[in-house]
CSV table of C-alpha atoms in Angstrom, one decimal:
chain,number,residue,atom,x,y,z
A,1,MET,CA,0.0,-0.1,-0.1
A,2,CYS,CA,1.4,3.4,-1.0
A,3,ASN,CA,1.1,5.9,1.6
A,4,SER,CA,3.0,8.7,-0.2
A,5,VAL,CA,0.5,9.7,-2.7
A,6,LEU,CA,1.3,13.3,-2.5
A,7,GLN,CA,4.9,14.8,-1.9
A,8,PRO,CA,5.2,17.5,0.6
A,9,GLY,CA,6.2,19.9,-2.0
A,10,ALA,CA,3.1,19.4,-4.1
A,11,VAL,CA,1.1,20.1,-0.9
A,12,VAL,CA,3.0,23.1,-0.2
A,13,GLU,CA,2.4,24.4,-3.9
A,14,ILE,CA,-1.4,23.6,-3.7
A,15,LEU,CA,-1.7,25.9,-0.5
A,16,ASP,CA,0.5,28.7,-2.0
A,17,THR,CA,-1.8,28.5,-5.2
A,18,LEU,CA,-5.0,28.6,-2.7
A,19,LEU,CA,-3.5,31.4,-1.0
A,20,SER,CA,-2.6,33.5,-4.2
A,21,SER,CA,-6.0,32.9,-5.4
A,22,ALA,CA,-7.7,33.9,-2.2
A,23,ALA,CA,-5.5,37.3,-2.2
A,24,THR,CA,-6.4,38.0,-5.9
A,25,THR,CA,-10.2,37.3,-5.0
A,26,VAL,CA,-9.9,39.9,-2.1
A,27,ASP,CA,-9.0,42.5,-4.7
A,28,GLU,CA,-11.7,45.2,-3.9
A,29,GLU,CA,-10.3,47.8,-6.7
A,30,LYS,CA,-12.2,45.5,-9.3
A,31,GLY,CA,-15.3,45.7,-7.4
A,32,ASN,CA,-16.2,42.0,-7.1
A,33,PRO,CA,-18.7,41.7,-4.8
A,34,TYR,CA,-18.6,38.1,-4.2
A,35,TRP,CA,-15.2,37.8,-3.0
A,36,GLN,CA,-15.5,37.2,0.6
A,37,ALA,CA,-17.2,33.8,0.5
A,38,ARG,CA,-14.7,32.4,-2.0
A,39,ALA,CA,-11.7,33.7,-0.1
A,40,ASP,CA,-13.1,32.5,3.2
A,41,PHE,CA,-13.6,29.0,1.7
A,42,TYR,CA,-9.9,29.1,0.2
A,43,ILE,CA,-8.6,30.1,3.6
A,44,MET,CA,-10.7,27.5,5.3
A,45,CYS,CA,-9.2,24.7,3.1
A,46,ILE,CA,-5.6,25.8,4.0
A,47,LEU,CA,-6.4,25.9,7.7
A,48,SER,CA,-8.2,22.5,7.6
A,49,CYS,CA,-4.9,20.9,5.9
A,50,LEU,CA,-2.4,22.1,8.5
A,51,PRO,CA,-2.8,19.5,11.2
A,52,TRP,CA,-2.2,16.9,8.5
A,53,GLY,CA,0.6,18.8,7.1
A,54,GLY,CA,2.0,20.7,9.7
A,55,ALA,CA,5.1,18.2,10.3
A,56,GLU,CA,6.0,18.5,7.0
A,57,LEU,CA,5.8,22.2,6.8
A,58,ALA,CA,7.7,22.4,10.0
A,59,GLU,CA,10.7,21.0,8.5
């Protein structure tokens, strides 16, 4: 059985992409009224991954 489906570097890239997307979505200058829910969802995804990936990120 394979327990290393995702490499730690790939997970960090995914989290970085989500964080960048959330920051882009929050851009209020464009006047996007729907940014809050999407940005909150992206941040929730990132924070919910931390208990499982925290050990890898700490290294």
